[in-house]
XYZ file of C-alpha atoms in Angstrom:
496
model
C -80.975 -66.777 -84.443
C -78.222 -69.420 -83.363
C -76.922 -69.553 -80.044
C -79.451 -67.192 -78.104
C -79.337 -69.575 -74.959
C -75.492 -69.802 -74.831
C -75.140 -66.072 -75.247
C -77.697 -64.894 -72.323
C -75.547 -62.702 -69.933
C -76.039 -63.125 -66.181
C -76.629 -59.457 -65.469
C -77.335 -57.422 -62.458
C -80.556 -55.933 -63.654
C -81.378 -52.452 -61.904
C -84.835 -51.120 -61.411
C -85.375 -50.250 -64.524
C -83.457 -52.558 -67.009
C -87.185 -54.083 -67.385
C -88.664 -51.009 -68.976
C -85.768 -50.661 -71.543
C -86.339 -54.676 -72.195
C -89.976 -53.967 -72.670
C -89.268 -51.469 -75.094
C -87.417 -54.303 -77.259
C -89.851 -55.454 -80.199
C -87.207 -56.578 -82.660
C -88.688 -54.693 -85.118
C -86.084 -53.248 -87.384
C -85.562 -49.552 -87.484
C -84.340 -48.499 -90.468
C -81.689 -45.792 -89.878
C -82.834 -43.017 -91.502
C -80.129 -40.459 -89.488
C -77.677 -42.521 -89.299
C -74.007 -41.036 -90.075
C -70.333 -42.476 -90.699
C -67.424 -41.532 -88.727
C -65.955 -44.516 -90.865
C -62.935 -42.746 -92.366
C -62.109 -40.515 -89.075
C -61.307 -43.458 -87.450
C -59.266 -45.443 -88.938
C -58.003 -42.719 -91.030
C -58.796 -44.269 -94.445
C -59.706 -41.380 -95.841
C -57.019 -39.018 -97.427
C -56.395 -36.404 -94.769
C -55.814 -33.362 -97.637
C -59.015 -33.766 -97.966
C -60.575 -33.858 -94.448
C -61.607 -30.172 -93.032
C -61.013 -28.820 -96.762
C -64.194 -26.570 -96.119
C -62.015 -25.042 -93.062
C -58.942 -24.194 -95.563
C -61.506 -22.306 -97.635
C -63.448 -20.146 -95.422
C -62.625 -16.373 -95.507
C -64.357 -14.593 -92.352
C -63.746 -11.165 -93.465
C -65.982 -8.225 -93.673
C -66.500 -9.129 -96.807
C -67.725 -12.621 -96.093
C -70.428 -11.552 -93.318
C -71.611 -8.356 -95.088
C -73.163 -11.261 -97.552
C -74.530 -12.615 -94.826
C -76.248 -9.761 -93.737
C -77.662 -9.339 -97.346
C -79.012 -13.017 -97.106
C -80.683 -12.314 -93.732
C -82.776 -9.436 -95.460
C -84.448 -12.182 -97.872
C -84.318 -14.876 -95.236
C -86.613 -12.738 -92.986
C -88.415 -11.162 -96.025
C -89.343 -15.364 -96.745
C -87.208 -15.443 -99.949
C -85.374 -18.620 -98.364
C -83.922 -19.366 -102.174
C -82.904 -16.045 -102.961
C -81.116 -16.031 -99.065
C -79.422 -18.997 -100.276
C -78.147 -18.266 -103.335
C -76.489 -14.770 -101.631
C -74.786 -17.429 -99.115
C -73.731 -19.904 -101.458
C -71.126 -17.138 -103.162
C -69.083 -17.105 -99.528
C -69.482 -20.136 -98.248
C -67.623 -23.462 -100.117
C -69.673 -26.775 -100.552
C -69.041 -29.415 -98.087
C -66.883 -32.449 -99.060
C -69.016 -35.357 -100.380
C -69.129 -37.814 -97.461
C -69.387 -41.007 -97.114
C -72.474 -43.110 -96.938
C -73.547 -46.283 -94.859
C -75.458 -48.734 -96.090
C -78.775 -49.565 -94.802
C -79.395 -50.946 -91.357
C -80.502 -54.836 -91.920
C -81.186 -57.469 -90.510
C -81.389 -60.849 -92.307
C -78.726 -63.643 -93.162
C -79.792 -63.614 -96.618
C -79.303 -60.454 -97.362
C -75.921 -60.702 -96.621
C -73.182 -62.147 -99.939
C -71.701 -64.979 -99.588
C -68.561 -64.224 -97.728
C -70.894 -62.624 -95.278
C -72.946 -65.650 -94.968
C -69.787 -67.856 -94.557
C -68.429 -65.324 -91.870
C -71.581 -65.719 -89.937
C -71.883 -69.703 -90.311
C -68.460 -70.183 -88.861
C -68.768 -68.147 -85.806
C -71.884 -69.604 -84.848
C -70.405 -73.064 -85.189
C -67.146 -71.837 -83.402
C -69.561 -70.359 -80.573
C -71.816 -73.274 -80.235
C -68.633 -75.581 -79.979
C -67.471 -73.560 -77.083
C -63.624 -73.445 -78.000
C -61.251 -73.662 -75.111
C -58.099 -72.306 -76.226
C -57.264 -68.947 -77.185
C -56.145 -69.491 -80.681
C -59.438 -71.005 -81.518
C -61.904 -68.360 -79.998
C -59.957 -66.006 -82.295
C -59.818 -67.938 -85.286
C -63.128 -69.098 -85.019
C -64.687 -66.831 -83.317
C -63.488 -63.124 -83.738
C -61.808 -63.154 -86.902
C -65.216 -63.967 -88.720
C -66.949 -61.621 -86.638
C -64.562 -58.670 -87.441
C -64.424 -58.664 -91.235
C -68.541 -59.250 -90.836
C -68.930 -56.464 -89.623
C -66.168 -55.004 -91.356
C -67.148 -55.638 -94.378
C -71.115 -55.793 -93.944
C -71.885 -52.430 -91.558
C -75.730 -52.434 -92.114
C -76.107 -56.141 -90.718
C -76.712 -55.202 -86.834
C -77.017 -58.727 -85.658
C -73.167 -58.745 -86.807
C -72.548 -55.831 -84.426
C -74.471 -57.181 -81.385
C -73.237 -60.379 -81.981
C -69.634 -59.359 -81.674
C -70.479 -57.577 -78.531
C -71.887 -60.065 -77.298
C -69.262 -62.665 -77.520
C -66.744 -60.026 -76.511
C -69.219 -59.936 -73.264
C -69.255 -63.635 -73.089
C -65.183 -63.600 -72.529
C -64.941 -60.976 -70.037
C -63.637 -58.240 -72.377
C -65.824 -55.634 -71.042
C -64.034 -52.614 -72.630
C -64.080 -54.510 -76.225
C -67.733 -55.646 -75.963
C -68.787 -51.644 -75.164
C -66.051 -50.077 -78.225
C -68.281 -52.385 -80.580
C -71.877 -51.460 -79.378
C -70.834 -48.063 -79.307
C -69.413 -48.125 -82.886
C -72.289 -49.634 -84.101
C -74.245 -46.702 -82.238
C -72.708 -43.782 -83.949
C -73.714 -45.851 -87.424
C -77.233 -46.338 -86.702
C -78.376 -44.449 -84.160
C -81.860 -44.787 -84.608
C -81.779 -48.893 -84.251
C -83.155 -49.278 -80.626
C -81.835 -53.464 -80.375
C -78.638 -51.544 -80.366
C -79.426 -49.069 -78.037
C -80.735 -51.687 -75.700
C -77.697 -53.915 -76.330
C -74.897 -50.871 -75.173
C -77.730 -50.063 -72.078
C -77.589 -53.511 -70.794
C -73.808 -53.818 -71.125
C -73.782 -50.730 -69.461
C -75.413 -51.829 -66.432
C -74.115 -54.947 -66.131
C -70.539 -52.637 -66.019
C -71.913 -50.670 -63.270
C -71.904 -47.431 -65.375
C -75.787 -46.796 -64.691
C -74.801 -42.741 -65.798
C -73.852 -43.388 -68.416
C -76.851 -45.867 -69.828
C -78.871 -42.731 -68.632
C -77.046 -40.806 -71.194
C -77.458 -43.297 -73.932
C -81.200 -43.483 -73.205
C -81.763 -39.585 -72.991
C -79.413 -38.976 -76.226
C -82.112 -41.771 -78.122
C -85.009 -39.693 -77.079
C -83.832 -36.458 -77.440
C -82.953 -36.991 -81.026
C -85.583 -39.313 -81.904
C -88.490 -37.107 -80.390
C -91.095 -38.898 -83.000
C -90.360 -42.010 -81.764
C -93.351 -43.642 -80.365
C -91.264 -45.632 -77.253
C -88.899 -42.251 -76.839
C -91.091 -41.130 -73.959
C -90.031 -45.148 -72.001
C -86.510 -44.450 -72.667
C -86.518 -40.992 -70.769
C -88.360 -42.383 -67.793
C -85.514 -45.091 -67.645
C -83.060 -42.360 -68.350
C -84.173 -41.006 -64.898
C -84.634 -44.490 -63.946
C -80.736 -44.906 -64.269
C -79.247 -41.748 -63.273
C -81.171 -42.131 -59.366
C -79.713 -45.546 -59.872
C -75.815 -43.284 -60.343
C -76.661 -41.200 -57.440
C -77.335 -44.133 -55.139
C -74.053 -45.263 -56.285
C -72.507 -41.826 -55.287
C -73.930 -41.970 -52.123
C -72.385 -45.369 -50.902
C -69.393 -43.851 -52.172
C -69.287 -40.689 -50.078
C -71.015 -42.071 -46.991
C -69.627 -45.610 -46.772
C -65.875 -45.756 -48.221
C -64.871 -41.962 -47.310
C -63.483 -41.717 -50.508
C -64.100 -38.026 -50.580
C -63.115 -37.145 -46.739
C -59.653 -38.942 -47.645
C -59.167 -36.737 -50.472
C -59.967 -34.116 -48.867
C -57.523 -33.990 -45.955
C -54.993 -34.723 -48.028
C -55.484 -31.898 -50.250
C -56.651 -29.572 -47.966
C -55.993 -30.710 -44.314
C -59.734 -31.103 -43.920
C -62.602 -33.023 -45.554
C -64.521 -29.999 -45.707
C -64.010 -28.993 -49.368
C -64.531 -32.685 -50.728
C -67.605 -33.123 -48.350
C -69.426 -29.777 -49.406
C -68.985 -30.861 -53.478
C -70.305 -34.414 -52.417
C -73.314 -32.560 -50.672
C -74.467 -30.559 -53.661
C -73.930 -33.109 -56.245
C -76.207 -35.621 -53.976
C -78.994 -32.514 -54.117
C -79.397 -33.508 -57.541
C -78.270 -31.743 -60.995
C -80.172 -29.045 -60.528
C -79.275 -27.744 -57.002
C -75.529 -28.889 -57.271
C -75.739 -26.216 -60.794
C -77.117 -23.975 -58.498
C -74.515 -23.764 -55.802
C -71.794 -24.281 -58.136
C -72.944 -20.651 -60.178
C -73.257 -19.233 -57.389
C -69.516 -19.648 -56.061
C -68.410 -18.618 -59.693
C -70.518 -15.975 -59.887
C -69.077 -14.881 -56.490
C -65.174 -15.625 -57.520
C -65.523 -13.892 -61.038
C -66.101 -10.502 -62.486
C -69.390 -11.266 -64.224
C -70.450 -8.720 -66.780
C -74.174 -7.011 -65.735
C -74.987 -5.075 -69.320
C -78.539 -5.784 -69.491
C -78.927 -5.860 -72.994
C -76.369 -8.331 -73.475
C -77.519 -10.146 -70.996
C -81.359 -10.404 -72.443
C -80.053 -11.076 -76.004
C -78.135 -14.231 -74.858
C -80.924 -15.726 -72.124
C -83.696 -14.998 -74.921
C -81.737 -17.112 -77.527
C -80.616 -19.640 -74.646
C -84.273 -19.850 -73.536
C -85.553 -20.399 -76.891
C -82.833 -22.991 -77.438
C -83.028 -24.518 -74.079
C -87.242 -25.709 -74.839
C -86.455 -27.718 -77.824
C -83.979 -30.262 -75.395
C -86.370 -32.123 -73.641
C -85.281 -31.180 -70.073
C -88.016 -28.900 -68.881
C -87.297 -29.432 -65.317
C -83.926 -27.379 -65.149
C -83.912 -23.432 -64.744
C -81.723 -22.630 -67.196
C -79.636 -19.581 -66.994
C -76.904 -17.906 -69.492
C -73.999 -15.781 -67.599
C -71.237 -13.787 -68.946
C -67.264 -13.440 -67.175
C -65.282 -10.846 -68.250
C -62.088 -12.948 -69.610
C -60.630 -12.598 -73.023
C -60.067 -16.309 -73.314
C -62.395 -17.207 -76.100
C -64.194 -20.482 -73.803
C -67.974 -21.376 -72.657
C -68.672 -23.965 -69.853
C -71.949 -25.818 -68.903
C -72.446 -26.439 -65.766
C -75.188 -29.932 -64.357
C -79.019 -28.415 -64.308
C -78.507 -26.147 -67.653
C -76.344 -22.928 -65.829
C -74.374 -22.023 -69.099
C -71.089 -19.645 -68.952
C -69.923 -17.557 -71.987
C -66.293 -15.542 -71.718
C -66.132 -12.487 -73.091
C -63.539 -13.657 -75.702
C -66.034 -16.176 -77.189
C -68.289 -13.410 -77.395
C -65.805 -11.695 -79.438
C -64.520 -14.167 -81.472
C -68.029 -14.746 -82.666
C -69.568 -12.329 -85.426
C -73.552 -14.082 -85.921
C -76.887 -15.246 -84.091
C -76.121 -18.448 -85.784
C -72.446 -18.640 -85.001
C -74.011 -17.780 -81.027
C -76.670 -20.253 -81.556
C -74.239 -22.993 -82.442
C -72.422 -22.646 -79.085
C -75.399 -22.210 -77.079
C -76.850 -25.464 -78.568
C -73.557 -27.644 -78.239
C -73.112 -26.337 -73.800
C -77.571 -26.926 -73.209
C -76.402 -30.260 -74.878
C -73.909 -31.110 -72.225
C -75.736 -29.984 -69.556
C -79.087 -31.723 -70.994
C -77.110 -35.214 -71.083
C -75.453 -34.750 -67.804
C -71.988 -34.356 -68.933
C -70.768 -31.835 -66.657
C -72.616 -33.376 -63.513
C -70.539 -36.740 -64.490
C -67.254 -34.942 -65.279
C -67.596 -32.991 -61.361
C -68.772 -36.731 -59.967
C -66.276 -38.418 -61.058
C -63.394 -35.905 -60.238
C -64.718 -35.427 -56.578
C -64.603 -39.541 -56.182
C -60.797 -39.615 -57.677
C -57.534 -37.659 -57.515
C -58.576 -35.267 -59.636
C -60.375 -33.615 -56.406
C -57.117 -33.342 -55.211
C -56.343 -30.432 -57.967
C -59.349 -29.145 -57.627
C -60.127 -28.795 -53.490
C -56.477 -27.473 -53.404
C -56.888 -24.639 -56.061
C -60.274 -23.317 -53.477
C -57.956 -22.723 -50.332
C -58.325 -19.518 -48.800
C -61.199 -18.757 -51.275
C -64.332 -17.285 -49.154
C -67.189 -17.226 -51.497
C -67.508 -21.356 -51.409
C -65.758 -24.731 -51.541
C -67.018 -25.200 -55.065
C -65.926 -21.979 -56.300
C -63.321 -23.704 -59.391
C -65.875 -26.235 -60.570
C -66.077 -24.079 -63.400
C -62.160 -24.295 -63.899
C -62.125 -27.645 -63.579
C -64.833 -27.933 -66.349
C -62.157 -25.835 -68.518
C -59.091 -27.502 -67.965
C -60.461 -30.807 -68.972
C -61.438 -31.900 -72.600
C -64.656 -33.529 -72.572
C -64.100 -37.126 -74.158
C -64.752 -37.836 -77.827
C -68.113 -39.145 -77.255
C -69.370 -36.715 -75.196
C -68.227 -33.871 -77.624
C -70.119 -35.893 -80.384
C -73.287 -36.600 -78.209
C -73.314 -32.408 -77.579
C -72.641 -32.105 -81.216
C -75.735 -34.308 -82.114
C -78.310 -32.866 -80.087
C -76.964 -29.259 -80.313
C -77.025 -29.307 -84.407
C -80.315 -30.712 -84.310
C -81.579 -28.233 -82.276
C -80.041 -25.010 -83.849
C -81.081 -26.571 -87.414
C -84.994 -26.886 -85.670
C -84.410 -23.767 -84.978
C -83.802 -21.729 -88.294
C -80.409 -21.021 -87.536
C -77.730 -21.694 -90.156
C -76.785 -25.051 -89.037
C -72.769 -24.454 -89.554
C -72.880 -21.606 -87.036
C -70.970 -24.038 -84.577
C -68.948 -25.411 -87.203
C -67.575 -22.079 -88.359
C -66.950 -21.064 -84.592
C -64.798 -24.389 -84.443
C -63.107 -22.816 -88.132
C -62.453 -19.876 -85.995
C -61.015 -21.692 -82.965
C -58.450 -23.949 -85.002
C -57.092 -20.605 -86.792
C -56.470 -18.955 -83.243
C -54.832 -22.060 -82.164
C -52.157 -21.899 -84.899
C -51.809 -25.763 -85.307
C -50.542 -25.968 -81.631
C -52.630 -25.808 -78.483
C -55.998 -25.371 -78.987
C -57.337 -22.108 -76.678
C -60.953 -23.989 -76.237
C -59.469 -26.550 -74.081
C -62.751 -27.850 -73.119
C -63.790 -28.155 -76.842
C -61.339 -28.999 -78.996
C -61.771 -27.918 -82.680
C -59.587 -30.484 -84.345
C -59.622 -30.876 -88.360
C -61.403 -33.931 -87.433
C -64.318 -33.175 -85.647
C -64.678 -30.318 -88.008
C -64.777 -33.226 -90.577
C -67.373 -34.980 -88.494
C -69.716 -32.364 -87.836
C -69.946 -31.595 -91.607
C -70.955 -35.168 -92.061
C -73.688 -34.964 -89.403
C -75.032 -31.614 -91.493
C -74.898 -33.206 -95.275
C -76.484 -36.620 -93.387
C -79.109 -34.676 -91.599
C -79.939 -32.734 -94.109
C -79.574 -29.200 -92.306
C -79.646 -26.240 -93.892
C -76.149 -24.151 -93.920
C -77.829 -21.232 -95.405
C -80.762 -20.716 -92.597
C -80.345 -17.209 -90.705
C -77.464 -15.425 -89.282
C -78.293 -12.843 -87.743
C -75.267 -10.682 -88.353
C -76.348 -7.152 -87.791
C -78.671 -9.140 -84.762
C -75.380 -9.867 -83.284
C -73.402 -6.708 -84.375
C -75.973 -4.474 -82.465
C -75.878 -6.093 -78.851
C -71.765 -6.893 -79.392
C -70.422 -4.678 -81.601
C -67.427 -4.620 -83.696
């Protein structure tokens, strides 16, 4: 390929950039899974027609007394017959729209492609000077390349590349990170949006990427390398946390100005350094202590035998994960870092299936799994938001970190995160025999409640559009909609 040499980046390398290089074989990997997100972005797509699933769905008694029928086949092994009961309440998805495949050779591209490619490898390797020619020459080719070719990768990288080559750090990431949600199985593009990563200093967040490729790509022979750096990365994040806390006082600042001490900002820096696990630990515990948790047994066993269940098909076997229940009618769920999972009362209610369950369970093991919520806490104790959040714990007794879970609440989780939760979660409750829309029809439920205006799953937000997106990831997947339900399940631990 043209212009290797000039576009070698002089990166910090941590520890264990090496073992993600070593994993690089340039082999193409076809992208069997991959998805498009296409039309929700740049809103292409006629938005009557987005959701259109959502406008259709009817969750009366009606509609989950056929569901119950179609459990008594599924469970009797009659999977067709269980299928064709569901099929009379639920509407077909929306056809979606399909990628091309992943490639990765100049000659497979037409001709405009070819000429797109020619002149910004000339422009490149004439190292233009003024602005007007690195985007004439440059990133104008580039663009409708990529634009108009989405299965050639080296179009994507190379774009990210040069973006990297300029100093546009947050343009060079956007493109890898496109081209990610496209073909998420290709690992030189996974290994392209790691090393940018580092070289950013945002070592979490390559440990995400890495994680999110082996979690969902669990027959892939080098997804066992890209955990170990996933680990690799994140001790890389805590060191960074720690030079933070102990070195710049970041955290004691904050502290006495929220609080007139550093102790509330100190104590969340302390458990987070423990590590994912202990910092979920302490956190549950001073929620557990500040809320009126409900203790019915039964309940209780239902959801930590489905959680459990759930939990061993994520890949993070070194968390103790454990499912909790607060008596509040707000219909909301919360993960917490090291898999301690939070369910309201008024989620419990809202929700009328195993699957429907299932599908929430999934999406909060995700986020804890990937380290969402242990970033989101992180990253609010090292800026103002810690401000907010050690003021609201004044006076409290049971612990400094008593609102973590309120924090977790009142802030959306970005877009990517949501679809990186989305992505493992489906996969998992699909592996699982659930009905794979049982988190998609919780999200139907959500939107209704919210009346168009403010959305009561702040955390989550169940917008027309990610509804749209995660019935693309079911048709591209190929999950099944019409696994089991597990109404009367449901019905007989949280009754009606």
């Amino acid at each position: 390929m043209i212009l290797i040499n000039k576009l070698q980046r002089k990166r910090v390398v941590a520890a264990f950039l090496g073992l993600v290089i070593a994993l690089t074989t340039n082999q193409a990997v076809k992208a069997q899974n991959s998805y498009s997100i296409g039309t929700l972005e740049n809103g292409s797509r006629d938005r009557t027609f987005i959701a259109q699933v959502f406008r259709q769905l009817n969750f009366d008694s009606i509609y989950y007394q056929t569901l119950s029928e179609a459990d008594n086949f599924y469970q009797k092994g009659e999977l067709n017959k269980a299928k064709e009961i569901q099929q009379r309440v639920k509407p077909g998805f929306n056809p979606k729209d399909i990628l091309p495949p992943a490639f990765d050779s100049v000659s497979q591209l037409d001709a405009r492609g070819q000429e797109y490619w020619r002149i910004a490898n000339n422009a490149i390797e004439a190292d233009p000077e003024t602005e007007e020619e690195i985007t004439n020459g440059v990133f104008v080719p580039l663009q409708n390349l990529v634009k108009e070719n989405p299965g050639f990768i080296p179009g994507h990288i190379l774009l990210a590349d040069t973006h990297d080559l300029y100093r546009e750090e947050k343009e060079a990431l956007a493109v890898i990170e496109r081209a990610s949600e496209m073909y998420p199985a290709r690992e030189d593009v996974l290994d392209t949006r790691i090393d940018l990563l580092l070289l950013y200093g945002q070592p979490l967040e390559a440990s995400i990427a890495a994680r999110e490729f082996a979690f969902n790509n669990p027959n892939n022979p080098k997804s066992k390398a890209y955990e170990q750096a996933a680990s690799g990365y994140f001790n890389d994040y805590k060191k960074k946390l720690n030079r933070k806390i102990t070195t710049s006082g970041i955290l004691g600042t904050i502290g006495q100005v929220a609080t007139g001490n550093e102790l509330g900002a100190l104590e969340i820096g302390q458990a987070l350094l423990a590590g994912e696990a202990a910092a979920g630990q302490s956190f549950a515990q001073s929620i557990k202590a500040q809320s009126k948790m409900v203790n019915n047994t039964e309940q209780l066993k239902y959801l930590n035998d489905i959680g459990q269940r759930l939990a061993k098909l994520m890949g993070r076997d070194e968390f103790d994960y454990e499912f909790n229940i607060i008596e509040d009618p707000t219909p909301n769920a919360f993960a917490l870092p090291g898999g301690k999972i939070f369910f309201h009362t008024g989620m419990l209610e809202l929700m009328d299936s195993e699957a429907e369950l299932g599908g929430v369970l999934a999406h909060e093991i995700a986020h804890s799994v990937l380290s969402h919520s242990y970033k989101r806490i992180g990253e609010s104790a090292l800026t103002g938001t810690a401000s907010n959040l050690i003021g609201s714990m004044l006076g409290r007794e049971a612990g400094i970190a008593s609102n973590v879970g309120g924090l977790l609440l009142s802030q959306k989780f970005s877009r990517d995160k949501e679809k990186q939760s989305d992505i493992l979660g489906l996969r998992v409750l699909d592996a699982s025999g659930y009905a794979a829309d049982g988190l998609y029809n919780v999200m139907a439920k959500l939107k209704r409640l919210s009346g168009g205006g403010a959305n009561l799953l702040s955390s989550h937000p169940a917008s027309e559009e990610r509804m749209r997106y995660l019935e693309e990831l079911i048709q591209t997947n190929g999950y099944n909609r019409y696994g089991y339900e597990g109404v009367d399940a449901y019905r007989r631990v949280f009754p009606r």
